[in-house]
Coordinates of C-alpha atoms in Angstrom, one line a residue:
Chain A
V1 CA 108.9 92.5 -70.9
A2 CA 107.0 94.8 -73.2
G3 CA 105.5 93.1 -76.2
M4 CA 104.7 89.9 -74.4
K5 CA 101.3 89.2 -72.9
G6 CA 101.4 88.2 -69.2
S7 CA 99.7 84.9 -69.9
E8 CA 102.4 84.1 -72.6
L9 CA 105.2 84.9 -70.2
I10 CA 103.7 82.7 -67.4
K11 CA 103.2 79.8 -69.9
R12 CA 106.8 80.1 -71.0
M13 CA 108.0 80.2 -67.4
I14 CA 106.0 77.2 -66.4
R15 CA 107.3 75.2 -69.5
N16 CA 110.9 76.3 -68.7
Y17 CA 110.4 75.4 -65.1
F18 CA 109.3 71.8 -65.9
Y19 CA 112.2 71.4 -68.4
I20 CA 114.8 72.6 -65.8
F21 CA 113.3 70.6 -62.9
G22 CA 112.9 67.5 -65.1
C23 CA 116.5 67.7 -66.4
I24 CA 118.0 68.3 -62.9
M25 CA 116.1 65.3 -61.4
F26 CA 117.0 63.1 -64.3
L27 CA 120.7 64.0 -64.2
I28 CA 120.9 63.8 -60.4
T29 CA 119.2 60.4 -60.4
I30 CA 121.6 59.0 -63.1
L31 CA 124.7 60.5 -61.4
R32 CA 123.6 59.2 -57.9
Q33 CA 123.0 55.8 -59.4
I34 CA 126.5 55.7 -60.8
F35 CA 128.5 57.4 -58.0
K36 CA 126.3 57.2 -54.8
P37 CA 123.7 54.5 -55.2
E38 CA 123.3 54.1 -51.5
S39 CA 122.2 57.7 -50.8
S40 CA 118.6 58.9 -51.1
Y41 CA 116.8 62.3 -51.6
D42 CA 115.4 63.9 -48.6
L43 CA 112.3 66.1 -49.0
K44 CA 114.2 69.3 -48.2
T45 CA 116.6 68.7 -51.2
I46 CA 113.6 68.3 -53.5
Y47 CA 112.0 71.5 -52.3
I48 CA 115.4 73.4 -52.8
I49 CA 115.7 72.0 -56.3
M50 CA 112.0 73.0 -57.0
L51 CA 112.7 76.5 -55.8
F52 CA 115.9 77.0 -57.8
S53 CA 114.3 75.5 -60.9
L54 CA 111.7 78.2 -60.6
L55 CA 114.4 80.9 -60.0
S56 CA 116.3 79.6 -63.1
S57 CA 113.2 79.7 -65.3
I58 CA 112.6 83.4 -64.7
P59 CA 115.6 85.0 -66.4
G60 CA 115.2 82.9 -69.5
A61 CA 111.5 83.7 -69.9
V62 CA 112.0 87.4 -69.1
L63 CA 115.2 88.1 -70.9
L64 CA 115.3 85.9 -73.9
G65 CA 111.6 85.1 -74.5
T66 CA 110.3 88.6 -75.3
N67 CA 108.3 89.2 -78.5
K68 CA 109.4 92.8 -78.5
K69 CA 111.6 93.7 -81.5
I70 CA 115.1 93.9 -80.1
S71 CA 118.4 94.7 -81.8
E72 CA 121.3 92.3 -82.1
M73 CA 123.3 94.3 -79.5
E74 CA 120.4 94.3 -77.0
M75 CA 120.0 90.6 -77.6
R76 CA 123.7 90.0 -76.8
I77 CA 123.5 92.1 -73.6
R78 CA 120.4 90.1 -72.5
A79 CA 122.3 86.8 -73.1
V80 CA 125.2 88.1 -70.9
I81 CA 122.8 89.1 -68.1
H82 CA 121.0 85.7 -68.5
F83 CA 124.3 83.9 -68.2
T84 CA 125.4 85.9 -65.2
L85 CA 122.1 85.3 -63.4
L86 CA 122.3 81.6 -64.1
E87 CA 125.8 81.4 -62.8
L88 CA 124.7 83.2 -59.6
I89 CA 121.7 81.0 -59.1
L90 CA 123.6 77.7 -59.7
V91 CA 126.5 78.7 -57.4
V92 CA 124.1 79.7 -54.7
L93 CA 122.2 76.4 -55.1
A94 CA 125.4 74.4 -54.9
W95 CA 126.4 76.4 -51.8
I96 CA 123.1 75.7 -50.1
L97 CA 123.3 72.0 -51.0
G98 CA 126.8 71.9 -49.6
Y99 CA 128.7 71.2 -52.9
V100 CA 130.4 74.5 -52.7
T101 CA 132.1 75.3 -49.4
D102 CA 134.7 77.9 -50.1
M103 CA 135.8 80.5 -52.6
V104 CA 138.0 78.1 -54.6
S105 CA 135.2 75.5 -55.1
G106 CA 132.8 78.3 -56.0
I107 CA 135.2 79.5 -58.7
V108 CA 135.7 76.0 -60.0
M109 CA 131.9 75.5 -60.1
A110 CA 131.4 78.8 -61.9
S111 CA 134.1 77.9 -64.4
E112 CA 132.5 74.6 -65.1
V113 CA 129.1 76.3 -65.7
A114 CA 130.8 78.8 -68.0
I115 CA 132.5 76.0 -70.0
V116 CA 129.3 74.1 -70.4
Y117 CA 127.4 77.3 -71.3
G118 CA 130.1 78.2 -73.9
M119 CA 130.1 74.7 -75.3
V120 CA 126.3 74.7 -75.8
R121 CA 126.5 78.1 -77.5
V122 CA 129.3 76.9 -79.9
L123 CA 127.5 73.7 -80.7
L124 CA 124.3 75.6 -81.3
W125 CA 126.1 78.1 -83.6
K126 CA 127.8 75.3 -85.5
S127 CA 124.4 73.6 -86.1
D128 CA 122.9 76.9 -87.1
K129 CA 125.8 77.6 -89.5
K130 CA 125.2 74.2 -91.1
S131 CA 121.5 75.0 -91.5
A132 CA 122.4 78.5 -92.9
D133 CA 124.8 76.9 -95.5
L134 CA 122.1 74.5 -96.7
I135 CA 119.6 77.4 -97.0
N136 CA 122.1 79.6 -98.9
E137 CA 122.9 76.7 -101.3
K138 CA 119.2 76.4 -102.1
L139 CA 118.7 80.1 -102.4
K140 CA 121.6 80.3 -104.8
E141 CA 120.2 77.4 -106.8
Q142 CA 116.8 79.1 -106.9
K143 CA 118.3 82.4 -108.1
H144 CA 120.3 80.7 -110.9
G145 CA 117.1 78.8 -111.8
N146 CA 115.3 82.1 -112.3
Chain B
M1 CA 81.9 110.0 -110.7
K2 CA 84.4 111.0 -113.3
V3 CA 86.7 108.2 -114.4
S4 CA 90.0 109.0 -116.0
I5 CA 92.6 106.6 -117.5
E6 CA 96.0 107.8 -118.4
E7 CA 98.3 105.5 -120.4
I8 CA 101.9 105.7 -119.3
S9 CA 105.2 104.4 -120.6
R10 CA 106.5 101.0 -119.4
D11 CA 109.4 102.6 -117.4
K12 CA 106.9 104.3 -115.1
E13 CA 105.2 102.6 -112.2
E14 CA 101.5 101.9 -112.5
E15 CA 99.4 103.6 -110.0
V16 CA 95.8 104.2 -109.1
V17 CA 94.9 107.6 -107.5
I18 CA 91.5 108.1 -106.0
R19 CA 90.5 111.7 -105.6
C20 CA 87.6 111.8 -103.2
H21 CA 85.9 114.2 -100.8
E22 CA 86.1 111.6 -98.0
V23 CA 87.2 108.0 -97.5
N24 CA 83.7 106.5 -97.2
D25 CA 82.4 102.9 -97.7
D26 CA 82.2 103.4 -101.5
V27 CA 85.9 104.3 -101.7
I28 CA 86.8 101.4 -99.4
G29 CA 84.7 99.1 -101.5
M30 CA 86.7 100.2 -104.6
L31 CA 89.9 99.7 -102.7
N32 CA 88.8 96.2 -101.7
K33 CA 88.0 95.4 -105.4
L34 CA 91.5 96.5 -106.3
K35 CA 92.9 94.4 -103.5
T36 CA 91.2 91.2 -104.7
D37 CA 93.9 90.8 -107.3
S38 CA 96.1 88.4 -105.3
H39 CA 99.3 89.5 -107.0
I40 CA 98.7 93.1 -106.1
L41 CA 98.7 94.8 -102.7
I42 CA 97.7 98.3 -101.7
G43 CA 100.4 100.4 -100.1
Y44 CA 100.0 103.9 -98.7
D45 CA 102.6 106.6 -98.9
G46 CA 101.2 109.6 -97.2
D47 CA 98.1 110.6 -99.3
N48 CA 99.2 108.5 -102.2
I49 CA 97.9 105.0 -102.8
H50 CA 100.1 102.5 -104.6
R51 CA 99.4 99.2 -106.2
I52 CA 102.4 97.0 -105.4
K53 CA 103.2 93.8 -107.2
M54 CA 103.9 90.9 -104.8
E55 CA 107.1 90.1 -106.6
D56 CA 108.4 93.6 -105.9
I57 CA 108.0 93.2 -102.2
Y58 CA 111.1 92.4 -100.1
Y59 CA 109.4 92.0 -96.8
F60 CA 106.6 93.1 -94.5
D61 CA 107.3 94.4 -91.0
S62 CA 105.1 95.4 -88.2
V63 CA 106.2 98.3 -85.9
D64 CA 104.0 99.6 -83.1
S65 CA 100.9 97.9 -84.5
K66 CA 101.5 99.5 -88.0
V67 CA 102.4 97.2 -90.9
F68 CA 104.9 98.4 -93.5
I69 CA 105.7 97.0 -96.9
Y70 CA 109.4 97.2 -97.8
C71 CA 110.3 97.3 -101.5
K72 CA 113.7 97.7 -103.0
D73 CA 114.1 101.4 -102.0
K74 CA 110.6 102.4 -100.9
V75 CA 108.5 101.7 -97.8
F76 CA 104.7 101.8 -97.9
E77 CA 102.2 101.5 -95.1
S78 CA 99.6 98.7 -95.3
K79 CA 96.2 98.9 -93.8
Q80 CA 96.1 95.2 -93.4
K81 CA 97.2 93.3 -90.4
L82 CA 100.3 91.0 -90.6
Y83 CA 98.2 87.9 -90.2
E84 CA 96.0 89.0 -93.1
L85 CA 99.0 89.5 -95.2
E86 CA 100.4 86.1 -94.1
E87 CA 97.1 84.6 -95.4
L88 CA 97.4 86.5 -98.7
C89 CA 101.0 85.3 -99.0
R90 CA 100.1 81.6 -98.4
G91 CA 101.2 79.5 -101.3
K92 CA 103.6 82.2 -102.6
E93 CA 107.3 82.6 -102.0
F94 CA 106.9 84.3 -98.6
F95 CA 107.4 83.0 -95.1
R96 CA 106.9 84.2 -91.6
A97 CA 110.4 85.1 -90.3
S98 CA 109.4 86.4 -86.8
K99 CA 106.4 87.5 -84.9
S100 CA 106.7 90.9 -86.6
S101 CA 107.9 90.1 -90.2
I102 CA 107.2 88.2 -93.3
L103 CA 110.0 87.8 -95.9
N104 CA 110.0 87.2 -99.6
I105 CA 112.3 84.2 -100.1
T106 CA 113.3 85.2 -103.7
K107 CA 114.7 88.5 -102.3
I108 CA 117.0 86.9 -99.7
S109 CA 120.6 87.2 -100.8
Y110 CA 121.9 85.0 -97.9
I111 CA 121.3 84.0 -94.4
R112 CA 123.7 83.6 -91.4
P113 CA 123.5 82.7 -87.8
S114 CA 124.0 85.6 -85.4
M115 CA 125.8 85.3 -82.0
S116 CA 122.5 86.0 -80.2
G117 CA 121.1 82.6 -81.3
R118 CA 118.9 84.1 -84.1
F119 CA 119.5 84.2 -87.9
E120 CA 120.1 87.3 -89.9
A121 CA 118.8 87.4 -93.5
T122 CA 120.5 89.9 -95.9
M123 CA 118.1 91.0 -98.6
D124 CA 119.1 91.7 -102.2
N125 CA 119.0 95.5 -101.4
N126 CA 121.5 94.8 -98.5
E127 CA 118.9 95.3 -95.8
K128 CA 119.3 93.0 -92.9
V129 CA 116.2 91.3 -91.3
M130 CA 116.2 89.1 -88.2
V131 CA 114.8 85.6 -88.5
S132 CA 113.7 83.8 -85.4
R133 CA 115.1 80.3 -85.0
Q134 CA 111.6 78.9 -84.5
Y135 CA 110.7 79.9 -88.1
V136 CA 113.9 78.5 -89.8
P137 CA 112.3 75.0 -90.2
V138 CA 109.5 76.7 -92.2
L139 CA 112.0 78.3 -94.5
K140 CA 113.9 75.0 -94.9
T141 CA 110.7 73.1 -95.7
M142 CA 109.7 75.8 -98.3
L143 CA 113.2 75.4 -99.9
G144 CA 112.8 71.6 -100.0
I145 CA 115.5 70.9 -97.4

């Protein structure tokens, strides 16, 4: 992670960690309220989620949060590695928690993660495209004004 | 010290050349006086020192702790740090595009999102410069969006 100070990296990791942990807890609480209101968290589950939130925060901070100047191709390779690591971490977490029990459920889970990841990417790109179009319109206006 | 002034035709670029035995405090003082003109920056091209108009600058880029001034088809080195240049550019048509670059908005041809989640600005001279998504709101504000 050349180009990024250790303190910056740790700060980014801690921030990511709390985002991930908060989101998981929020979603699990809502989903349990809807589908399994009678069940409760045991301490072990919380520790497992804490551990995996930490593991999930590392690839993002290390691979995508660097200040080093990196090319478009290198950035894409990093995004692929990031996605693969996330898949791995999430499937292993689901397996430990007992949501994934065999190969088929593992593949289904990995596919779901891939679809959500892809959808987020597409939505993000569409929103960026809209921003870029607005900017280009203003740039054109500015050039014609001069 | 001998002072020479040479008038040149409009089609040639204005330039100040300091011939000295060594770059001492007096020479640096003179350079700083030249730099106080907020529309002019000093760029170095080997042993040559150039006065560069702000409006001729496309972007500033820092590579391995060196800062470079990119013009249409020339690159000069700057002795100033990127944050100092950012300060000088404040209130002008320049914006911070990433941790390592500052772009002249008037020289951007168009901008487009890249697949990696960043933005790519194509300058009027067809050079492509990356824009971090965290700085896009700054650009939008400057354009009145």
